[in-house]
mmCIF file of C-alpha atoms and ligand atoms in Angstrom:
data_model
loop_
_atom_site.group_PDB
_atom_site.id
_atom_site.type_symbol
_atom_site.label_atom_id
_atom_site.label_comp_id
_atom_site.label_asym_id
_atom_site.label_seq_id
_atom_site.Cartn_x
_atom_site.Cartn_y
_atom_site.Cartn_z
ATOM 1 C CA MET A 1 82.790 98.583 58.926
ATOM 2 C CA SER A 2 85.281 100.757 61.147
ATOM 3 C CA ILE A 3 85.490 99.623 64.881
ATOM 4 C CA VAL A 4 85.467 102.803 66.456
ATOM 5 C CA PHE A 5 86.476 102.931 70.571
ATOM 6 C CA SER A 6 87.176 105.634 73.067
ATOM 7 C CA GLY A 7 87.159 106.805 76.571
ATOM 8 C CA VAL A 8 86.769 109.555 78.715
ATOM 9 C CA ARG A 9 87.369 109.430 82.605
ATOM 10 C CA PRO A 10 84.501 110.997 85.110
ATOM 11 C CA THR A 11 86.955 113.124 87.009
ATOM 12 C CA GLY A 12 85.100 116.359 86.818
ATOM 13 C CA GLN A 13 83.392 118.620 84.586
ATOM 14 C CA MET A 14 83.689 118.169 80.802
ATOM 15 C CA HIS A 15 86.152 120.907 79.289
ATOM 16 C CA LEU A 16 86.515 122.475 75.826
ATOM 17 C CA GLY A 17 89.885 120.424 75.496
ATOM 18 C CA ASN A 18 87.949 117.635 75.657
ATOM 19 C CA TYR A 19 85.141 118.595 73.566
ATOM 20 C CA LEU A 20 87.777 119.975 70.822
ATOM 21 C CA GLY A 21 90.272 117.201 71.012
ATOM 22 C CA ALA A 22 88.016 114.422 71.624
ATOM 23 C CA PHE A 23 84.186 114.401 71.828
ATOM 24 C CA LYS A 24 83.822 116.303 68.493
ATOM 25 C CA ASN A 25 85.394 113.463 66.613
ATOM 26 C CA TRP A 26 83.026 111.062 68.762
ATOM 27 C CA VAL A 27 80.025 112.438 67.083
ATOM 28 C CA VAL A 28 81.581 112.359 63.514
ATOM 29 C CA ASN A 29 82.358 109.021 63.657
ATOM 30 C CA GLN A 30 79.107 107.346 65.342
ATOM 31 C CA GLU A 31 77.727 108.362 61.955
ATOM 32 C CA MET A 32 80.181 106.237 60.161
ATOM 33 C CA ALA A 33 81.739 103.337 62.414
ATOM 34 C CA GLU A 34 80.365 101.092 64.884
ATOM 35 C CA SER A 35 81.347 103.298 67.733
ATOM 36 C CA TYR A 36 81.721 102.171 71.671
ATOM 37 C CA TYR A 37 81.977 105.172 73.663
ATOM 38 C CA CYS A 38 83.082 104.543 77.577
ATOM 39 C CA ILE A 39 82.946 106.506 80.908
ATOM 40 C CA VAL A 40 85.824 105.568 82.407
ATOM 41 C CA ASP A 41 84.953 104.961 86.176
ATOM 42 C CA LEU A 42 87.788 102.465 86.997
ATOM 43 C CA HIS A 43 90.516 104.552 85.573
ATOM 44 C CA ALA A 44 88.712 107.589 87.862
ATOM 45 C CA LEU A 45 89.237 105.412 90.772
ATOM 46 C CA ALA A 46 93.442 105.579 90.231
ATOM 47 C CA GLU A 47 93.283 108.764 91.847
ATOM 48 C CA GLU A 48 91.893 109.937 95.468
ATOM 49 C CA VAL A 49 87.939 110.465 94.864
ATOM 50 C CA ASP A 50 84.910 110.307 97.421
ATOM 51 C CA PRO A 51 82.375 107.369 96.072
ATOM 52 C CA LYS A 52 79.249 109.835 95.992
ATOM 53 C CA VAL A 53 81.548 112.332 94.003
ATOM 54 C CA LEU A 54 82.358 109.509 91.472
ATOM 55 C CA LYS A 55 78.944 108.552 90.680
ATOM 56 C CA GLU A 56 77.696 112.186 90.611
ATOM 57 C CA ARG A 57 80.461 112.953 88.265
ATOM 58 C CA THR A 58 79.723 109.438 86.008
ATOM 59 C CA ILE A 59 75.838 110.544 85.251
ATOM 60 C CA LEU A 60 77.421 113.974 84.668
ATOM 61 C CA THR A 61 79.505 112.669 82.080
ATOM 62 C CA ALA A 62 76.738 110.524 80.487
ATOM 63 C CA VAL A 63 74.463 113.787 79.897
ATOM 64 C CA THR A 64 77.498 116.068 78.896
ATOM 65 C CA LEU A 65 78.448 113.602 75.868
ATOM 66 C CA LEU A 66 74.755 113.165 75.060
ATOM 67 C CA SER A 67 74.021 116.916 75.100
ATOM 68 C CA ILE A 68 77.274 117.160 72.877
ATOM 69 C CA GLY A 69 75.293 114.737 70.171
ATOM 70 C CA LEU A 70 76.216 111.210 71.323
ATOM 71 C CA ASP A 71 73.353 109.629 69.971
ATOM 72 C CA PRO A 72 72.355 106.064 71.591
ATOM 73 C CA GLU A 73 70.691 104.652 68.494
ATOM 74 C CA LYS A 74 73.999 105.328 66.642
ATOM 75 C CA CYS A 75 76.463 104.189 69.231
ATOM 76 C CA THR A 76 76.807 102.488 72.518
ATOM 77 C CA LEU A 77 77.395 104.542 75.393
ATOM 78 C CA PHE A 78 78.402 102.799 78.557
ATOM 79 C CA VAL A 79 80.086 102.833 81.825
ATOM 80 C CA GLN A 80 83.482 100.534 82.043
ATOM 81 C CA SER A 81 82.842 98.877 85.488
ATOM 82 C CA THR A 82 79.463 97.732 84.405
ATOM 83 C CA VAL A 83 81.221 95.457 81.620
ATOM 84 C CA ASP A 84 83.796 93.020 83.253
ATOM 85 C CA SER A 85 85.375 92.668 79.588
ATOM 86 C CA HIS A 86 87.645 95.583 80.719
ATOM 87 C CA VAL A 87 89.120 94.136 84.197
ATOM 88 C CA LYS A 88 89.646 90.727 82.527
ATOM 89 C CA MET A 89 91.805 91.836 79.682
ATOM 90 C CA ALA A 90 93.411 94.078 82.180
ATOM 91 C CA TRP A 91 94.812 91.151 83.861
ATOM 92 C CA LEU A 92 95.447 89.105 80.695
ATOM 93 C CA LEU A 93 97.531 91.866 79.025
ATOM 94 C CA SER A 94 99.288 92.769 82.097
ATOM 95 C CA CYS A 95 100.832 89.702 81.688
ATOM 96 C CA ILE A 96 102.271 91.086 78.068
ATOM 97 C CA GLY A 97 103.133 94.544 78.845
ATOM 98 C CA SER A 98 106.610 94.886 80.681
ATOM 99 C CA PHE A 99 107.600 97.198 83.459
ATOM 100 C CA GLY A 100 110.004 99.258 81.255
ATOM 101 C CA GLU A 101 107.234 100.477 79.170
ATOM 102 C CA LEU A 102 104.987 101.225 81.696
ATOM 103 C CA SER A 103 107.678 103.302 83.639
ATOM 104 C CA ARG A 104 108.337 105.230 80.460
ATOM 105 C CA MET A 105 104.949 106.718 80.568
ATOM 106 C CA THR A 106 104.972 110.547 80.829
ATOM 107 C CA GLN A 107 101.724 110.632 82.410
ATOM 108 C CA PHE A 108 102.519 108.702 84.824
ATOM 109 C CA LYS A 109 105.788 110.399 85.667
ATOM 110 C CA ASP A 110 104.309 113.464 86.115
ATOM 111 C CA LYS A 111 100.753 112.832 87.803
ATOM 112 C CA SER A 112 103.316 110.384 90.423
ATOM 113 C CA GLN A 113 105.497 113.133 90.972
ATOM 114 C CA THR A 114 102.811 115.556 91.748
ATOM 115 C CA ASN A 115 101.004 113.067 94.278
ATOM 116 C CA MET A 116 104.244 112.526 95.560
ATOM 117 C CA LEU A 117 105.636 116.183 96.366
ATOM 118 C CA LYS A 118 102.042 116.808 97.852
ATOM 119 C CA LYS A 119 101.395 113.624 99.985
ATOM 120 C CA GLY A 120 104.501 111.306 99.240
ATOM 121 C CA GLU A 121 105.165 108.050 98.173
ATOM 122 C CA VAL A 122 101.768 106.181 100.015
ATOM 123 C CA SER A 123 99.440 108.533 97.726
ATOM 124 C CA VAL A 124 100.852 106.979 94.044
ATOM 125 C CA LYS A 125 98.305 104.074 93.566
ATOM 126 C CA VAL A 126 99.887 101.293 91.719
ATOM 127 C CA ALA A 127 96.893 101.459 89.641
ATOM 128 C CA LEU A 128 98.360 105.208 88.246
ATOM 129 C CA PHE A 129 100.968 103.149 87.212
ATOM 130 C CA THR A 130 98.977 100.456 85.263
ATOM 131 C CA TYR A 131 96.537 102.930 84.315
ATOM 132 C CA PRO A 132 97.804 102.212 80.555
ATOM 133 C CA ILE A 133 97.226 98.662 80.433
ATOM 134 C CA LEU A 134 93.634 98.848 81.156
ATOM 135 C CA MET A 135 93.483 101.498 78.520
ATOM 136 C CA ALA A 136 94.899 99.294 76.310
ATOM 137 C CA ALA A 137 92.580 96.613 77.305
ATOM 138 C CA ASP A 138 89.559 98.815 76.991
ATOM 139 C CA ILE A 139 90.423 99.391 73.410
ATOM 140 C CA LEU A 140 91.587 95.585 72.330
ATOM 141 C CA ALA A 141 88.548 94.288 74.088
ATOM 142 C CA TYR A 142 86.350 95.711 71.111
ATOM 143 C CA GLY A 143 88.585 94.903 68.376
ATOM 144 C CA ALA A 144 88.782 98.947 67.634
ATOM 145 C CA ASP A 145 90.841 99.996 64.502
ATOM 146 C CA LYS A 146 90.240 103.627 65.531
ATOM 147 C CA VAL A 147 90.412 105.445 68.729
ATOM 148 C CA PRO A 148 89.520 109.317 68.619
ATOM 149 C CA VAL A 149 91.646 110.769 71.370
ATOM 150 C CA GLY A 150 93.818 114.234 72.250
ATOM 151 C CA ASP A 151 97.227 114.372 71.697
ATOM 152 C CA ASP A 152 97.945 113.554 75.200
ATOM 153 C CA GLN A 153 96.737 109.984 74.647
ATOM 154 C CA LYS A 154 99.541 109.608 71.677
ATOM 155 C CA GLN A 155 101.982 107.270 73.931
ATOM 156 C CA HIS A 156 99.480 105.367 75.665
ATOM 157 C CA LEU A 157 98.128 104.674 72.337
ATOM 158 C CA GLU A 158 101.798 103.336 71.128
ATOM 159 C CA LEU A 159 101.647 101.268 74.063
ATOM 160 C CA THR A 160 98.125 99.414 73.166
ATOM 161 C CA ARG A 161 99.651 98.980 69.587
ATOM 162 C CA ASP A 162 102.895 97.458 71.168
ATOM 163 C CA ILE A 163 101.268 95.125 73.468
ATOM 164 C CA ALA A 164 98.596 94.047 70.385
ATOM 165 C CA VAL A 165 101.640 93.120 68.089
ATOM 166 C CA ARG A 166 103.594 91.466 71.137
ATOM 167 C CA PHE A 167 100.397 89.734 71.688
ATOM 168 C CA ASN A 168 99.801 88.245 68.184
ATOM 169 C CA GLY A 169 103.372 87.354 67.583
ATOM 170 C CA SER A 170 103.162 85.046 70.379
ATOM 171 C CA TYR A 171 99.360 83.582 70.265
ATOM 172 C CA GLY A 172 98.276 84.303 66.945
ATOM 173 C CA ASP A 173 96.895 86.966 64.948
ATOM 174 C CA ILE A 174 93.774 87.781 67.370
ATOM 175 C CA LEU A 175 94.181 91.253 68.703
ATOM 176 C CA THR A 176 92.964 94.000 66.179
ATOM 177 C CA VAL A 177 96.150 97.100 66.055
ATOM 178 C CA PRO A 178 94.596 100.243 66.612
ATOM 179 C CA ASP A 179 95.378 103.831 65.184
ATOM 180 C CA ALA A 180 94.952 106.964 67.243
ATOM 181 C CA LEU A 181 92.606 109.387 65.421
ATOM 182 C CA ILE A 182 94.168 113.183 66.444
ATOM 183 C CA PRO A 183 92.149 115.744 65.200
ATOM 184 C CA PRO A 184 94.610 118.180 62.938
ATOM 185 C CA LYS A 185 93.242 121.424 65.057
ATOM 186 C CA GLY A 186 92.308 121.500 69.037
ATOM 187 C CA SER A 187 94.395 118.019 69.562
ATOM 188 C CA ARG A 188 95.812 119.694 72.782
ATOM 189 C CA ILE A 189 94.108 122.501 73.930
ATOM 190 C CA MET A 190 95.954 124.990 76.589
ATOM 191 C CA ASP A 191 94.942 126.325 80.115
ATOM 192 C CA LEU A 192 93.715 129.884 79.474
ATOM 193 C CA LEU A 193 95.791 131.391 82.357
ATOM 194 C CA ASN A 194 98.704 129.134 81.835
ATOM 195 C CA PRO A 195 99.245 128.602 77.890
ATOM 196 C CA THR A 196 102.172 126.358 78.776
ATOM 197 C CA VAL A 197 100.122 123.302 80.300
ATOM 198 C CA LYS A 198 97.241 121.755 78.845
ATOM 199 C CA MET A 199 93.752 122.394 79.620
ATOM 200 C CA SER A 200 92.679 119.620 82.402
ATOM 201 C CA LYS A 201 89.833 119.249 84.741
ATOM 202 C CA SER A 202 92.220 119.006 87.468
ATOM 203 C CA ALA A 203 93.664 122.157 86.852
ATOM 204 C CA GLY A 204 94.959 124.624 89.852
ATOM 205 C CA SER A 205 92.210 127.463 88.769
ATOM 206 C CA ASP A 206 88.824 127.235 87.066
ATOM 207 C CA ALA A 207 89.724 130.392 85.244
ATOM 208 C CA GLY A 208 91.464 128.576 82.775
ATOM 209 C CA VAL A 209 89.287 126.172 82.089
ATOM 210 C CA ILE A 210 86.116 126.672 79.594
ATOM 211 C CA TYR A 211 83.465 123.690 80.655
ATOM 212 C CA ILE A 212 81.192 122.559 78.235
ATOM 213 C CA LEU A 213 78.598 123.592 80.449
ATOM 214 C CA ASP A 214 79.710 127.023 81.508
ATOM 215 C CA GLU A 215 77.000 129.676 81.392
ATOM 216 C CA PRO A 216 77.680 132.420 78.377
ATOM 217 C CA LYS A 217 78.681 134.969 80.678
ATOM 218 C CA VAL A 218 81.071 132.905 82.501
ATOM 219 C CA ILE A 219 82.544 132.103 78.696
ATOM 220 C CA GLU A 220 83.088 135.797 77.908
ATOM 221 C CA LYS A 221 84.582 136.335 81.426
ATOM 222 C CA LYS A 222 87.330 133.707 80.982
ATOM 223 C CA ILE A 223 87.876 134.731 77.056
ATOM 224 C CA LYS A 224 88.773 138.100 78.472
ATOM 225 C CA SER A 225 90.927 137.061 81.017
ATOM 226 C CA ALA A 226 92.902 134.654 79.220
ATOM 227 C CA VAL A 227 96.601 135.643 79.183
ATOM 228 C CA THR A 228 97.941 137.002 75.981
ATOM 229 C CA ASP A 229 101.496 139.027 75.909
ATOM 230 C CA SER A 230 102.926 142.625 74.993
ATOM 231 C CA LEU A 231 103.633 141.842 71.647
ATOM 232 C CA SER A 232 100.267 143.431 70.574
ATOM 233 C CA SER A 233 100.267 141.749 67.112
ATOM 234 C CA VAL A 234 97.898 138.607 66.450
ATOM 235 C CA ASN A 235 100.334 135.604 65.383
ATOM 236 C CA TYR A 236 99.603 132.066 65.240
ATOM 237 C CA ASP A 237 103.263 131.139 66.620
ATOM 238 C CA PHE A 238 103.010 128.889 69.711
ATOM 239 C CA VAL A 239 106.953 129.566 71.004
ATOM 240 C CA ASN A 240 106.820 132.865 70.741
ATOM 241 C CA GLN A 241 102.844 133.972 71.589
ATOM 242 C CA PRO A 242 101.428 130.854 73.435
ATOM 243 C CA GLY A 243 98.386 132.750 74.771
ATOM 244 C CA VAL A 244 97.383 133.870 71.731
ATOM 245 C CA SER A 245 98.053 131.059 69.539
ATOM 246 C CA ASN A 246 95.763 129.052 72.012
ATOM 247 C CA LEU A 247 92.996 131.411 71.419
ATOM 248 C CA LEU A 248 93.776 130.886 67.549
ATOM 249 C CA GLU A 249 93.787 127.151 67.982
ATOM 250 C CA ILE A 250 90.534 127.283 69.616
ATOM 251 C CA PHE A 251 89.145 129.569 67.001
ATOM 252 C CA SER A 252 90.270 127.247 64.104
ATOM 253 C CA ALA A 253 88.556 123.839 65.725
ATOM 254 C CA ILE A 254 85.355 125.414 66.521
ATOM 255 C CA THR A 255 85.095 127.309 62.849
ATOM 256 C CA ASP A 256 87.445 124.744 60.468
ATOM 257 C CA GLU A 257 89.348 127.928 59.655
ATOM 258 C CA ASP A 258 92.840 128.121 59.104
ATOM 259 C CA PRO A 259 94.440 129.488 62.374
ATOM 260 C CA LYS A 260 96.963 131.956 60.464
ATOM 261 C CA ILE A 261 94.049 133.526 58.007
ATOM 262 C CA ILE A 262 92.300 133.735 61.490
ATOM 263 C CA ALA A 263 95.174 135.657 62.790
ATOM 264 C CA SER A 264 95.466 137.912 59.394
ATOM 265 C CA GLN A 265 91.934 139.146 60.182
ATOM 266 C CA TYR A 266 92.899 140.734 63.548
ATOM 267 C CA GLN A 267 94.680 143.722 64.805
ATOM 268 C CA ASN A 268 94.074 143.894 68.241
ATOM 269 C CA TYR A 269 93.541 141.172 71.312
ATOM 270 C CA GLY A 270 90.438 142.451 72.255
ATOM 271 C CA SER A 271 88.520 142.277 68.903
ATOM 272 C CA LEU A 272 89.783 138.751 68.410
ATOM 273 C CA LYS A 273 88.403 137.950 72.190
ATOM 274 C CA LYS A 274 85.410 139.383 71.543
ATOM 275 C CA ASP A 275 84.441 137.477 68.265
ATOM 276 C CA LEU A 276 86.071 134.224 70.178
ATOM 277 C CA ALA A 277 83.714 134.449 72.792
ATOM 278 C CA GLU A 278 80.786 134.784 70.510
ATOM 279 C CA VAL A 279 81.603 131.581 68.475
ATOM 280 C CA LEU A 280 82.350 129.585 71.806
ATOM 281 C CA ILE A 281 78.745 130.614 73.196
ATOM 282 C CA ASP A 282 76.838 129.882 69.907
ATOM 283 C CA ARG A 283 78.470 127.019 69.790
ATOM 284 C CA LEU A 284 78.356 126.013 73.505
ATOM 285 C CA SER A 285 74.675 127.391 74.285
ATOM 286 C CA ASP A 286 72.699 124.971 72.308
ATOM 287 C CA ILE A 287 74.771 121.837 74.249
ATOM 288 C CA ARG A 288 74.170 123.511 77.788
ATOM 289 C CA GLN A 289 70.281 123.787 77.009
ATOM 290 C CA SER A 290 70.207 120.114 76.020
ATOM 291 C CA ALA A 291 71.987 119.053 79.259
ATOM 292 C CA LEU A 292 69.744 121.166 81.467
ATOM 293 C CA GLU A 293 66.554 119.465 79.658
ATOM 294 C CA LEU A 294 68.493 115.751 80.215
ATOM 295 C CA ASN A 295 69.077 116.404 83.449
ATOM 296 C CA LYS A 296 65.584 116.532 84.195
ATOM 297 C CA ASN A 297 64.982 112.671 83.177
ATOM 298 C CA LEU A 298 67.814 111.165 85.035
ATOM 299 C CA ASP A 299 66.006 107.602 84.678
ATOM 300 C CA GLU A 300 66.307 108.052 80.932
ATOM 301 C CA ILE A 301 70.174 108.322 81.234
ATOM 302 C CA TYR A 302 70.448 104.935 83.695
ATOM 303 C CA LYS A 303 67.829 103.418 80.984
ATOM 304 C CA ILE A 304 70.769 104.488 78.232
ATOM 305 C CA LEU A 305 73.829 103.241 79.791
ATOM 306 C CA GLU A 306 72.429 99.734 80.791
ATOM 307 C CA ILE A 307 71.534 99.158 76.908
ATOM 308 C CA GLY A 308 74.922 100.156 76.356
ATOM 309 C CA LYS A 309 76.509 97.861 78.834
ATOM 310 C CA ALA A 310 74.383 94.911 77.385
ATOM 311 C CA LYS A 311 75.789 95.812 73.917
ATOM 312 C CA ALA A 312 79.078 96.311 74.827
ATOM 313 C CA TYR A 313 79.305 92.832 76.792
ATOM 314 C CA ASP A 314 77.809 91.282 73.499
ATOM 315 C CA HIS A 315 80.571 93.071 71.263
ATOM 316 C CA SER A 316 83.920 92.520 73.501
ATOM 317 C CA SER A 317 83.042 88.950 75.603
ATOM 318 C CA PRO A 318 83.762 86.680 72.523
ATOM 319 C CA ILE A 319 87.271 88.814 71.993
ATOM 320 C CA VAL A 320 88.204 88.641 75.553
ATOM 321 C CA LYS A 321 87.260 85.108 75.378
ATOM 322 C CA SER A 322 89.330 84.195 72.288
ATOM 323 C CA VAL A 323 92.351 85.790 74.293
ATOM 324 C CA GLU A 324 91.729 83.839 77.144
ATOM 325 C CA ASP A 325 91.796 80.354 75.003
ATOM 326 C CA ALA A 326 94.789 81.631 73.175
ATOM 327 C CA MET A 327 96.736 82.109 76.188
ATOM 328 C CA GLY A 328 95.628 78.643 77.543
ATOM 329 C CA LEU A 329 93.141 79.450 80.161
ATOM 330 C CA ILE A 330 90.197 76.606 80.254
HETATM 331 N N1 AQP B 401 93.331 119.949 76.680
HETATM 332 C C1 AQP B 401 93.015 119.055 76.106
HETATM 333 N N2 AQP B 401 93.123 119.107 74.390
HETATM 334 C C2 AQP B 401 92.625 118.296 73.973
HETATM 335 N N3 AQP B 401 92.057 117.207 74.296
HETATM 336 C C3 AQP B 401 92.041 116.685 75.637
HETATM 337 N N4 AQP B 401 91.978 115.556 76.072
HETATM 338 C C4 AQP B 401 91.702 116.125 77.514
HETATM 339 N N5 AQP B 401 92.330 117.398 77.575
HETATM 340 C C5 AQP B 401 92.394 117.631 76.333
HETATM 341 C C6 AQP B 401 90.944 114.595 75.558
HETATM 342 O O1 AQP B 401 89.948 114.573 76.079
HETATM 343 C C7 AQP B 401 89.525 113.004 76.090
HETATM 344 C C8 AQP B 401 89.059 112.580 77.708
HETATM 345 O O2 AQP B 401 90.418 112.860 78.659
HETATM 346 P P1 AQP B 401 89.853 112.452 79.753
HETATM 347 O O3 AQP B 401 89.263 112.994 80.810
HETATM 348 O O4 AQP B 401 89.691 110.757 79.833
HETATM 349 O O5 AQP B 401 91.706 112.088 80.259
HETATM 350 P P2 AQP B 401 92.449 113.199 80.663
HETATM 351 O O6 AQP B 401 93.277 113.486 79.281
HETATM 352 O O7 AQP B 401 93.586 113.328 81.921
HETATM 353 O O8 AQP B 401 91.603 114.677 80.939
HETATM 354 P P3 AQP B 401 91.994 116.025 81.502
HETATM 355 O O9 AQP B 401 90.750 116.945 81.218
HETATM 356 O O10 AQP B 401 93.407 116.555 81.683
HETATM 357 O O11 AQP B 401 91.386 115.103 83.420
HETATM 358 P P4 AQP B 401 92.419 115.286 83.953
HETATM 359 O O12 AQP B 401 92.398 116.610 84.788
HETATM 360 O O13 AQP B 401 91.632 114.396 85.323
HETATM 361 O O14 AQP B 401 93.530 114.266 84.243
HETATM 362 C C9 AQP B 401 90.702 112.252 75.777
HETATM 363 O O15 AQP B 401 90.889 111.822 74.477
HETATM 364 C C10 AQP B 401 92.298 113.460 75.779
HETATM 365 O O16 AQP B 401 93.165 113.238 75.181
#
């Protein structure tokens, strides 16, 4: 049986990009693979965050993931910091990864540059630089062969594979070399107000981001206000019509229909937006309801995470032990 691992940073409310790029695939994979889904709170520490807020976001993330359909009977849902395999493995792999390859990570370049401009060099944490090593550790500690992620994680996945191959070359065939599972549609959902940047929890404005738990009225308003263009014809063409194409991409990822066929059914942006808002509200309403219910019983959420922690530890610690052993630790 295939082993699947993926993670999400509790850095804010989960959005449509997270859902279509990753979580939708998580739900599918729990049916056919041994699946480990991790709320990667240690990764969230790489950026400035209030401790109380981080705790709240960690629980909100668990609630959201359960609401979209993760079933603790079918997958293991847990919090990264509760299983020490991750930090152990991260140190071991930081002795395999190189400064040069980490320096080439585009996410580090982008995020460090933004922080640097805002608050100077001191605000760029070492953890932001070593983040991809911790991500490699997350995946490799579980022997995962499949990693369902959005397109933005492609480069980190390549690094994970390189590290696994290099480790195996030096120490024997111990680590599984994983493949990224990137969905054909919805792997990079763009911001509704600025379709040249990806939809993100840390986006400048909430108006360009559809959160999974947004109320129907809010979804409708955000879709209505989405940026289009003055060409007045509906085409799936990201180069010339990025705004409209992003709407078609979302439509296609939700309905599993071809975006070009969807485009051919509309003559104007108004009716496309109206129908898209409807399908989105239809898909997200049940999730929202379910989150409202789960929020009433947070004890149950803590229990699920506690069980997940034990299962994750049992699965990952023998793999970490063999890595330690292979590297000469007694
Ligand atoms: N816009 C997106 N389109 C498709 N997939 C996306 N993912 C994130 N944004 C999009 C995928 O969601 C999973 C969880 O991501 P994450 O929260 O751990 O980290 P991220 O990629 O940094 O997400 P954000 O929203 O952009 O967070 P911030 O603003 O905090 O940096 C991943 O599989 C990711 O590919």
